[in-house]
Amino acid sequence: MRPVRVFHRLWRGRASLRWKIAGLAAATACLVAAAVGVLVHLWTAQDIRDRAEAQATNSVYAAMDTFRRTGTLTDGAELDPADLPAALRHPADSNRHTAYDGRVDGNMGPSVWGVQRVDGPGGRVLAVRVNMSSEFYGLRRLDVVMVVASLVALAAAVPLAVYGAGLLGRRLGRVSETARRISAGDLDARTGPAKGRDEVADIAATVDLMADSLGLRLRTERQFTADVAHELRTPVGGLLAAADLLPPGETEDLLRERVRGLRGLVEDLLEISRLDAGAEQPVRARVPLGAVVAEAVMRTGLDTEVTVTDASSEEAAQPVETDPRRLERIVSNLVINAHRHGGTPVRVVVEGRTVVVRDHGPGFPADLLRDGPRRFQTGAKERGSGHGLGLTIALGQARLLGAELRLDNASDGGAVATLRLPA
C-alpha cells in the first residue's frame, strides 16, 4: 500500500488528535527537509558548474596566450584531444567556448571543457578540461549530511509535536467530557478556569457559560413548577371537598373524577419537584420483592398478570433491601402507563432482582427511547393522551433507589420496561 494512502486512511480513521497532529508535523517536516535538500543540491551543483566554466575559460585564455607567444602548451591544454565532445570540435568563431561533459572515464569524472580555435576555420582547436570529480564528491557528502540532519530534525520534531498535541488533546478532552456530563444531566459540571488565551480556552469558557445559562433556565423552570404545584394544592383540595357536598348524580361523579385527576397531577408535580431538588431520601427495608410487586399491581385495580419466576427457589424467596413505598410507586406507574398508552394483555414478571413490565401496544416512540422520558410529553399520538409524568417519576425514583430502569420495545411488538434493583 502506498504511504500516501496509508496516511490518508490514518487521518480519516479514528486516530486521536495527538497522532493526527504528530503525523501532520512529521509530514510537514519531511516536505520541508526534502524541499530544502533539493534546493541546496541544485544550487550547489549549479555553482560547481559555474565555477568550473569560469576556470575553464580562464585556463583557455592563459594557455592560448602562452601558445601564441612560445608555441608550447601549458595548464593541461591539448590540441584536438580525441575525447573532445563533438559540439566543440569545430567552433564557428575564434571565441572561447565551454561545454559540460558528464561522461565518467577512469579517474576522470564529470568535467567542463573550454576550447578556442587556434587556426582558421576548420583548423586546430586548443582545449582545456576541468575535472569536477572532487567537487561532485563534496556534493554527495553534502547530500548525506542534509539527509542525516533532516532525520535528526524529524526525530526531534515528532516527539515535540506529540507532546504539544497531547497537551491540546487533554484540554479538548476535558471540554468534551464536561459537555458529555452536561448532556447526561450533570448541570454542575464545569471545565474550570482555562490556562492561556487561545481558541481552546474560548471553547471551554463558552461551554461553561452555556452550562450556567442552561442550569439557570432549568432551575427557574423547576422552581416555577414547584411553586405552581404548591399554589394549586390548596384550591384543588377545596374543590374536592366541595365536590363531596354535591348531591349524588352523574354530574357529581364526573366533577369528582376530574377534580381527582387534577389533584393527581398536582401531586405528581410536587413529587417531581422534590426529586429535582434532591429532597427525597429512601427509607430502606428488607422486603420480599415478589410480594411488593404483586401488592403494587393489585393497588392499581387494573387487569394485569403477575408472574414470579421460580417462586419456590431460595433466590426468589430472598428479600431485597429497598424502599418498598418507592418501589410500589415505580411498579404502579409502569403498569398504569402500560394500560393507558399500550395494549393488553399487560404482564409483570419478577425474576431475581429484576421486574419486567410488558404490554402489547404500539411500543415506545423512537424519541423517548433515544432521549428518555420527558415531562408533559407522552410521545407518539397512537400511545394516547396524558401529561407524561408517570415515566419521569418512575425514572427519578429508580435513580434514587440506585436501580436501573431501561425502556425498550419487544421484537414482536409492545413496550418493555425493565427495572433492575441493585445487589
Short mmCIF file of C-alpha atoms in Angstrom, two decimals:
data_model
loop_
_atom_site.label_atom_id
_atom_site.label_comp_id
_atom_site.label_asym_id
_atom_site.label_seq_id
_atom_site.Cartn_x
_atom_site.Cartn_y
_atom_site.Cartn_z
CA MET A 1 0.00 0.00 0.00
CA ARG A 2 1.32 3.42 -0.88
CA PRO A 3 2.47 5.65 2.01
CA VAL A 4 0.09 8.44 0.93
CA ARG A 5 -2.87 6.04 1.06
CA VAL A 6 -1.81 4.77 4.49
CA PHE A 7 -1.55 8.33 5.80
CA HIS A 8 -4.95 9.15 4.27
CA ARG A 9 -6.60 6.18 5.99
CA LEU A 10 -4.94 7.03 9.29
CA TRP A 11 -6.12 10.61 9.01
CA ARG A 12 -9.72 9.66 8.18
CA GLY A 13 -9.83 6.86 10.76
CA ARG A 14 -10.40 7.00 14.49
CA ALA A 15 -6.86 8.09 15.31
CA SER A 16 -6.64 10.55 18.20
CA LEU A 17 -5.90 14.21 17.67
CA ARG A 18 -2.42 13.71 19.16
CA TRP A 19 -1.35 11.28 16.45
CA LYS A 20 -3.03 13.28 13.71
CA ILE A 21 -1.07 16.39 14.68
CA ALA A 22 2.12 14.33 15.08
CA GLY A 23 1.58 12.79 11.65
CA LEU A 24 0.94 16.21 10.14
CA ALA A 25 4.08 17.61 11.82
CA ALA A 26 6.14 14.68 10.57
CA ALA A 27 4.79 15.06 7.03
CA THR A 28 5.45 18.81 7.13
CA ALA A 29 9.00 18.28 8.42
CA CYS A 30 9.65 15.71 5.68
CA LEU A 31 8.35 18.05 3.00
CA VAL A 32 10.39 20.98 4.31
CA ALA A 33 13.53 18.84 4.59
CA ALA A 34 13.03 17.43 1.08
CA ALA A 35 12.41 20.89 -0.40
CA VAL A 36 15.46 22.40 1.34
CA GLY A 37 17.63 19.42 0.37
CA VAL A 38 16.62 19.61 -3.30
CA LEU A 39 17.13 23.38 -3.43
CA VAL A 40 20.57 23.15 -1.75
CA HIS A 41 21.60 20.29 -4.08
CA LEU A 42 20.52 22.14 -7.23
CA TRP A 43 22.07 25.44 -6.14
CA THR A 44 25.36 23.77 -5.16
CA ALA A 45 25.53 21.73 -8.39
CA GLN A 46 24.91 24.84 -10.48
CA ASP A 47 27.53 26.76 -8.50
CA ILE A 48 30.07 23.97 -9.12
CA ARG A 49 29.39 24.08 -12.87
CA ASP A 50 29.56 27.85 -12.98
CA ARG A 51 32.91 27.87 -11.21
CA ALA A 52 34.19 25.07 -13.44
CA GLU A 53 33.16 27.00 -16.56
CA ALA A 54 34.88 30.12 -15.27
CA GLN A 55 38.03 28.12 -14.51
CA ALA A 56 37.94 26.50 -17.97
CA THR A 57 37.53 29.88 -19.66
CA ASN A 58 40.45 31.41 -17.73
CA SER A 59 42.65 28.35 -18.37
CA VAL A 60 41.96 28.52 -22.14
CA TYR A 61 42.81 32.21 -22.13
CA ALA A 62 46.14 31.64 -20.33
CA ALA A 63 47.06 28.57 -22.43
CA MET A 64 46.22 30.35 -25.72
CA ASP A 65 48.38 33.34 -24.77
CA THR A 66 51.34 31.08 -23.89
CA PHE A 67 50.91 29.01 -27.06
CA ARG A 68 50.90 32.07 -29.29
CA ARG A 69 54.00 33.51 -27.62
CA THR A 70 56.10 30.39 -27.08
CA GLY A 71 54.38 27.66 -29.10
CA THR A 72 54.14 25.42 -26.04
CA LEU A 73 51.08 24.08 -24.24
CA THR A 74 50.56 24.74 -20.53
CA ASP A 75 47.80 24.33 -17.87
CA GLY A 76 46.89 20.88 -19.22
CA ALA A 77 45.95 22.28 -22.62
CA GLU A 78 45.72 19.94 -25.62
CA LEU A 79 45.34 20.36 -29.37
CA ASP A 80 42.42 18.44 -30.86
CA PRO A 81 42.10 15.89 -27.99
CA ALA A 82 40.46 12.63 -29.00
CA ASP A 83 37.77 12.70 -26.28
CA LEU A 84 36.67 16.28 -27.04
CA PRO A 85 32.85 16.48 -27.36
CA ALA A 86 31.69 16.72 -30.99
CA ALA A 87 29.94 20.06 -30.36
CA LEU A 88 33.31 21.70 -29.64
CA ARG A 89 35.48 20.18 -32.42
CA HIS A 90 34.77 22.88 -34.96
CA PRO A 91 33.84 26.18 -33.26
CA ALA A 92 32.03 28.63 -35.52
CA ASP A 93 34.27 31.52 -34.45
CA SER A 94 37.56 32.14 -32.69
CA ASN A 95 35.96 32.98 -29.35
CA ARG A 96 36.31 30.84 -26.25
CA HIS A 97 33.55 28.23 -25.69
CA THR A 98 32.65 25.89 -22.80
CA ALA A 99 30.54 22.71 -22.56
CA TYR A 100 29.61 20.24 -19.82
CA ASP A 101 30.71 16.62 -20.24
CA GLY A 102 29.00 14.17 -17.89
CA ARG A 103 30.98 11.12 -19.04
CA VAL A 104 32.97 9.17 -16.46
CA ASP A 105 36.21 7.68 -17.78
CA GLY A 106 38.59 6.07 -15.29
CA ASN A 107 39.64 8.70 -12.79
CA MET A 108 38.06 11.42 -14.87
CA GLY A 109 34.54 12.20 -13.74
CA PRO A 110 32.10 14.87 -14.93
CA SER A 111 34.01 17.81 -16.34
CA VAL A 112 33.75 21.10 -18.23
CA TRP A 113 35.64 21.67 -21.49
CA GLY A 114 36.96 25.04 -22.56
CA VAL A 115 38.07 25.45 -26.21
CA GLN A 116 39.30 28.12 -28.62
CA ARG A 117 40.21 27.83 -32.30
CA VAL A 118 43.94 28.25 -33.00
CA ASP A 119 43.99 28.36 -36.81
CA GLY A 120 41.43 29.49 -39.31
CA PRO A 121 38.03 27.88 -39.94
CA GLY A 122 38.29 24.09 -39.71
CA GLY A 123 41.75 24.34 -38.11
CA ARG A 124 43.10 23.06 -34.87
CA VAL A 125 41.36 23.55 -31.52
CA LEU A 126 43.08 24.21 -28.20
CA ALA A 127 41.13 22.55 -25.38
CA VAL A 128 41.36 22.51 -21.58
CA ARG A 129 39.40 20.02 -19.44
CA VAL A 130 38.42 20.91 -15.82
CA ASN A 131 37.63 17.81 -13.80
CA MET A 132 34.76 18.23 -11.26
CA SER A 133 35.05 14.82 -9.54
CA SER A 134 36.21 16.23 -6.21
CA GLU A 135 33.51 18.91 -6.26
CA PHE A 136 30.77 16.37 -7.01
CA TYR A 137 32.12 14.09 -4.30
CA GLY A 138 31.77 17.01 -1.90
CA LEU A 139 28.20 17.49 -3.20
CA ARG A 140 27.36 13.86 -2.43
CA ARG A 141 28.76 14.27 1.07
CA LEU A 142 26.66 17.40 1.46
CA ASP A 143 23.58 15.41 0.40
CA VAL A 144 24.33 12.77 3.02
CA VAL A 145 24.78 15.45 5.69
CA MET A 146 21.46 17.04 4.66
CA VAL A 147 19.66 13.68 4.91
CA VAL A 148 21.14 12.91 8.33
CA ALA A 149 20.34 16.42 9.59
CA SER A 150 16.76 16.08 8.28
CA LEU A 151 16.32 12.75 10.05
CA VAL A 152 17.69 14.20 13.29
CA ALA A 153 15.39 17.20 13.00
CA LEU A 154 12.45 14.90 12.26
CA ALA A 155 13.28 12.70 15.25
CA ALA A 156 13.33 15.78 17.47
CA ALA A 157 10.23 17.42 15.94
CA VAL A 158 7.88 14.43 16.18
CA PRO A 159 8.17 13.93 19.99
CA LEU A 160 7.71 17.66 20.49
CA ALA A 161 4.65 17.58 18.23
CA VAL A 162 3.27 14.56 20.11
CA TYR A 163 3.81 16.31 23.44
CA GLY A 164 2.22 19.56 22.26
CA ALA A 165 -0.67 17.70 20.65
CA GLY A 166 -1.12 15.72 23.88
CA LEU A 167 -1.49 18.94 25.86
CA LEU A 168 -4.05 20.22 23.33
CA GLY A 169 -5.84 16.86 23.26
CA ARG A 170 -6.13 16.75 27.05
CA ARG A 171 -7.58 20.24 27.14
CA LEU A 172 -10.08 19.40 24.43
CA GLY A 173 -10.82 16.11 26.20
CA ARG A 174 -11.75 17.99 29.38
CA VAL A 175 -14.11 20.21 27.39
CA SER A 176 -15.62 17.17 25.69
CA GLU A 177 -16.06 15.33 29.00
CA THR A 178 -17.74 18.38 30.51
CA ALA A 179 -20.13 18.58 27.56
CA ARG A 180 -20.95 14.87 27.93
CA ARG A 181 -21.66 15.28 31.64
CA ILE A 182 -23.91 18.25 30.95
CA SER A 183 -25.81 16.32 28.28
CA ALA A 184 -26.21 13.46 30.78
CA GLY A 185 -27.87 15.83 33.25
CA ASP A 186 -24.96 16.96 35.45
CA LEU A 187 -25.58 20.69 35.33
CA ASP A 188 -22.81 21.37 37.87
CA ALA A 189 -20.09 20.10 35.50
CA ARG A 190 -17.59 22.78 34.51
CA THR A 191 -14.25 22.80 32.72
CA GLY A 192 -12.80 25.20 35.27
CA PRO A 193 -10.55 28.21 34.71
CA ALA A 194 -8.75 27.99 31.37
CA LYS A 195 -4.97 28.29 31.06
CA GLY A 196 -3.92 30.71 28.37
CA ARG A 197 -5.95 32.77 25.94
CA ASP A 198 -6.45 30.69 22.82
CA GLU A 199 -9.26 29.00 20.89
CA VAL A 200 -9.46 26.05 23.30
CA ALA A 201 -9.82 28.42 26.24
CA ASP A 202 -12.59 30.23 24.37
CA ILE A 203 -14.38 26.92 23.74
CA ALA A 204 -14.08 25.93 27.41
CA ALA A 205 -15.39 29.31 28.56
CA THR A 206 -18.29 29.04 26.11
CA VAL A 207 -19.20 25.55 27.38
CA ASP A 208 -19.15 26.79 30.98
CA LEU A 209 -21.27 29.80 30.04
CA MET A 210 -23.72 27.51 28.25
CA ALA A 211 -23.93 25.27 31.33
CA ASP A 212 -24.55 28.29 33.58
CA SER A 213 -27.32 29.53 31.31
CA LEU A 214 -28.88 26.09 30.94
CA GLY A 215 -28.71 25.43 34.68
CA LEU A 216 -30.33 28.79 35.43
CA ARG A 217 -33.16 28.13 32.99
CA LEU A 218 -33.80 24.63 34.33
CA ARG A 219 -33.72 25.81 37.93
CA THR A 220 -36.16 28.58 37.05
CA GLU A 221 -38.44 26.10 35.31
CA ARG A 222 -38.31 23.64 38.21
CA GLN A 223 -38.93 26.38 40.76
CA PHE A 224 -41.90 27.61 38.72
CA THR A 225 -43.31 24.06 38.55
CA ALA A 226 -42.89 23.60 42.31
CA ASP A 227 -44.48 26.98 43.07
CA VAL A 228 -47.45 26.28 40.80
CA ALA A 229 -47.96 22.83 42.35
CA HIS A 230 -47.84 24.25 45.87
CA GLU A 231 -50.23 27.06 44.98
CA LEU A 232 -52.69 24.66 43.33
CA ARG A 233 -52.67 22.11 46.12
CA THR A 234 -54.92 24.10 48.46
CA PRO A 235 -57.60 25.16 45.93
CA VAL A 236 -57.70 21.67 44.43
CA GLY A 237 -58.25 20.23 47.90
CA GLY A 238 -61.05 22.72 48.37
CA LEU A 239 -62.61 21.71 45.04
CA LEU A 240 -62.51 18.06 46.07
CA ALA A 241 -64.17 18.87 49.42
CA ALA A 242 -66.82 20.93 47.63
CA ALA A 243 -67.47 18.09 45.17
CA ASP A 244 -68.17 15.77 48.11
CA LEU A 245 -71.00 18.14 49.19
CA LEU A 246 -72.82 17.90 45.86
CA PRO A 247 -75.90 15.69 45.68
CA PRO A 248 -75.27 12.25 44.20
CA GLY A 249 -75.66 12.03 40.44
CA GLU A 250 -73.89 11.89 37.12
CA THR A 251 -72.68 15.49 37.37
CA GLU A 252 -71.21 14.89 40.82
CA ASP A 253 -69.37 11.75 39.65
CA LEU A 254 -67.96 13.49 36.58
CA LEU A 255 -66.82 16.54 38.57
CA ARG A 256 -65.27 14.39 41.30
CA GLU A 257 -63.36 12.33 38.71
CA ARG A 258 -61.96 15.45 37.06
CA VAL A 259 -61.00 17.03 40.38
CA ARG A 260 -59.26 13.82 41.46
CA GLY A 261 -57.36 13.78 38.18
CA LEU A 262 -56.30 17.37 38.78
CA ARG A 263 -55.20 16.51 42.32
CA GLY A 264 -53.16 13.57 40.98
CA LEU A 265 -51.43 15.91 38.53
CA VAL A 266 -50.58 18.36 41.32
CA GLU A 267 -49.21 15.53 43.50
CA ASP A 268 -47.09 14.30 40.59
CA LEU A 269 -45.71 17.80 40.06
CA LEU A 270 -44.84 18.08 43.74
CA GLU A 271 -43.11 14.69 43.66
CA ILE A 272 -41.06 15.66 40.60
CA SER A 273 -40.14 18.94 42.28
CA ARG A 274 -38.87 17.09 45.35
CA LEU A 275 -36.89 14.67 43.18
CA ASP A 276 -35.37 17.56 41.21
CA ALA A 277 -34.42 19.36 44.40
CA GLY A 278 -32.82 16.22 45.89
CA ALA A 279 -35.08 16.50 48.93
CA GLU A 280 -36.15 12.84 48.81
CA GLN A 281 -34.32 10.17 50.79
CA PRO A 282 -35.15 6.45 50.59
CA VAL A 283 -36.21 4.58 53.71
CA ARG A 284 -34.85 1.10 53.14
CA ALA A 285 -36.17 -2.17 54.49
CA ARG A 286 -35.75 -5.85 53.68
CA VAL A 287 -38.90 -6.95 51.83
CA PRO A 288 -39.86 -9.83 49.51
CA LEU A 289 -39.72 -8.40 46.01
CA GLY A 290 -42.46 -10.59 44.52
CA ALA A 291 -44.93 -9.72 47.27
CA VAL A 292 -44.27 -5.97 46.99
CA VAL A 293 -44.70 -6.04 43.20
CA ALA A 294 -47.92 -8.06 43.45
CA GLU A 295 -49.29 -5.62 46.05
CA ALA A 296 -48.40 -2.63 43.84
CA VAL A 297 -50.12 -4.18 40.81
CA MET A 298 -53.21 -5.01 42.86
CA ARG A 299 -53.50 -1.41 44.12
CA THR A 300 -53.75 -0.15 40.54
CA GLY A 301 -57.01 -2.05 40.11
CA LEU A 302 -56.03 -2.93 36.53
CA ASP A 303 -56.19 -6.39 34.99
CA THR A 304 -52.51 -7.35 34.99
CA GLU A 305 -50.89 -10.76 35.05
CA VAL A 306 -48.10 -11.09 37.63
CA THR A 307 -45.56 -13.93 37.41
CA VAL A 308 -42.82 -14.60 39.94
CA THR A 309 -40.26 -16.82 38.20
CA ASP A 310 -39.05 -19.77 40.33
CA ALA A 311 -41.07 -18.55 43.28
CA SER A 312 -40.14 -21.70 45.20
CA SER A 313 -36.40 -21.21 44.79
CA GLU A 314 -34.20 -19.86 47.56
CA GLU A 315 -33.02 -16.90 45.44
CA ALA A 316 -36.57 -15.80 44.62
CA ALA A 317 -37.59 -16.01 48.28
CA GLN A 318 -34.57 -13.96 49.39
CA PRO A 319 -35.74 -10.47 50.45
CA VAL A 320 -34.28 -7.35 48.88
CA GLU A 321 -33.21 -4.20 50.67
CA THR A 322 -35.04 -1.24 49.16
CA ASP A 323 -37.68 1.40 49.87
CA PRO A 324 -40.96 -0.51 49.43
CA ARG A 325 -43.08 2.64 49.05
CA ARG A 326 -40.94 3.98 46.21
CA LEU A 327 -40.72 0.53 44.63
CA GLU A 328 -44.53 0.32 44.64
CA ARG A 329 -44.65 3.78 43.08
CA ILE A 330 -42.32 2.71 40.25
CA VAL A 331 -44.21 -0.51 39.51
CA SER A 332 -47.65 1.10 39.65
CA ASN A 333 -46.56 3.91 37.33
CA LEU A 334 -45.16 1.40 34.83
CA VAL A 335 -48.35 -0.70 34.95
CA ILE A 336 -50.64 2.34 34.62
CA ASN A 337 -48.53 3.64 31.73
CA ALA A 338 -48.73 0.23 30.00
CA HIS A 339 -52.53 0.14 30.29
CA ARG A 340 -53.01 3.80 29.39
CA HIS A 341 -50.67 4.05 26.42
CA GLY A 342 -50.06 0.43 25.45
CA GLY A 343 -52.31 -2.54 24.79
CA THR A 344 -53.49 -5.60 26.65
CA PRO A 345 -52.51 -8.07 27.83
CA VAL A 346 -50.13 -6.43 30.31
CA ARG A 347 -47.77 -8.81 32.09
CA VAL A 348 -45.39 -8.29 35.00
CA VAL A 349 -42.57 -10.78 35.52
CA VAL A 350 -40.39 -10.86 38.65
CA GLU A 351 -37.12 -12.77 38.34
CA GLY A 352 -34.43 -12.43 40.97
CA ARG A 353 -33.92 -8.68 41.43
CA THR A 354 -35.46 -7.80 38.06
CA VAL A 355 -39.03 -6.64 37.37
CA VAL A 356 -40.24 -6.59 33.75
CA VAL A 357 -43.48 -4.83 32.71
CA ARG A 358 -44.60 -5.72 29.20
CA ASP A 359 -47.59 -4.55 27.16
CA HIS A 360 -48.71 -5.39 23.62
CA GLY A 361 -49.37 -1.94 22.22
CA PRO A 362 -47.51 0.21 19.67
CA GLY A 363 -44.39 0.36 21.83
CA PHE A 364 -42.35 3.31 23.00
CA PRO A 365 -41.70 6.04 20.38
CA ALA A 366 -38.20 6.36 18.99
CA ASP A 367 -37.53 9.79 20.53
CA LEU A 368 -38.44 8.51 24.01
CA LEU A 369 -36.03 5.57 23.65
CA ARG A 370 -33.33 7.92 22.39
CA ASP A 371 -33.74 10.87 24.79
CA GLY A 372 -35.56 9.26 27.73
CA PRO A 373 -38.93 10.25 29.22
CA ARG A 374 -39.71 13.95 29.38
CA ARG A 375 -42.37 15.63 31.45
CA PHE A 376 -45.51 16.84 29.66
CA GLN A 377 -44.67 14.79 26.59
CA THR A 378 -46.27 11.39 26.01
CA GLY A 379 -44.56 10.62 22.71
CA ALA A 380 -46.41 9.21 19.71
CA LYS A 381 -50.09 10.01 19.13
CA GLU A 382 -51.06 6.36 18.98
CA ARG A 383 -49.97 5.97 22.63
CA GLY A 384 -52.88 8.11 23.75
CA SER A 385 -53.08 11.26 25.84
CA GLY A 386 -51.69 12.20 29.25
CA HIS A 387 -49.30 14.56 30.95
CA GLY A 388 -46.27 12.30 30.58
CA LEU A 389 -45.17 12.40 34.22
CA GLY A 390 -45.53 8.70 35.08
CA LEU A 391 -42.33 7.50 33.40
CA THR A 392 -40.48 10.61 34.56
CA ILE A 393 -41.38 9.87 38.18
CA ALA A 394 -40.55 6.17 37.77
CA LEU A 395 -37.13 7.04 36.36
CA GLY A 396 -36.45 9.54 39.16
CA GLN A 397 -37.48 7.11 41.89
CA ALA A 398 -35.39 4.32 40.34
CA ARG A 399 -32.38 6.61 40.28
CA LEU A 400 -32.99 7.46 43.94
CA LEU A 401 -33.02 3.74 44.80
CA GLY A 402 -29.82 3.13 42.83
CA ALA A 403 -31.77 0.91 40.44
CA GLU A 404 -31.62 0.81 36.64
CA LEU A 405 -34.83 1.40 34.67
CA ARG A 406 -34.48 0.53 31.00
CA LEU A 407 -37.15 1.19 28.36
CA ASP A 408 -37.22 -0.84 25.17
CA ASN A 409 -39.52 -2.34 22.54
CA ALA A 410 -40.09 -6.06 22.08
CA SER A 411 -39.16 -7.60 18.74
CA ASP A 412 -42.75 -8.84 18.26
CA GLY A 413 -44.33 -5.54 19.31
CA GLY A 414 -45.15 -3.84 22.57
CA ALA A 415 -43.28 -1.77 25.14
CA VAL A 416 -40.94 -3.38 27.69
CA ALA A 417 -39.82 -1.64 30.90
CA THR A 418 -37.09 -3.46 32.86
CA LEU A 419 -36.29 -2.49 36.46
CA ARG A 420 -33.09 -3.95 37.96
CA LEU A 421 -32.59 -3.43 41.67
CA PRO A 422 -29.02 -3.14 42.99
CA ALA A 423 -27.44 -6.08 44.77
#
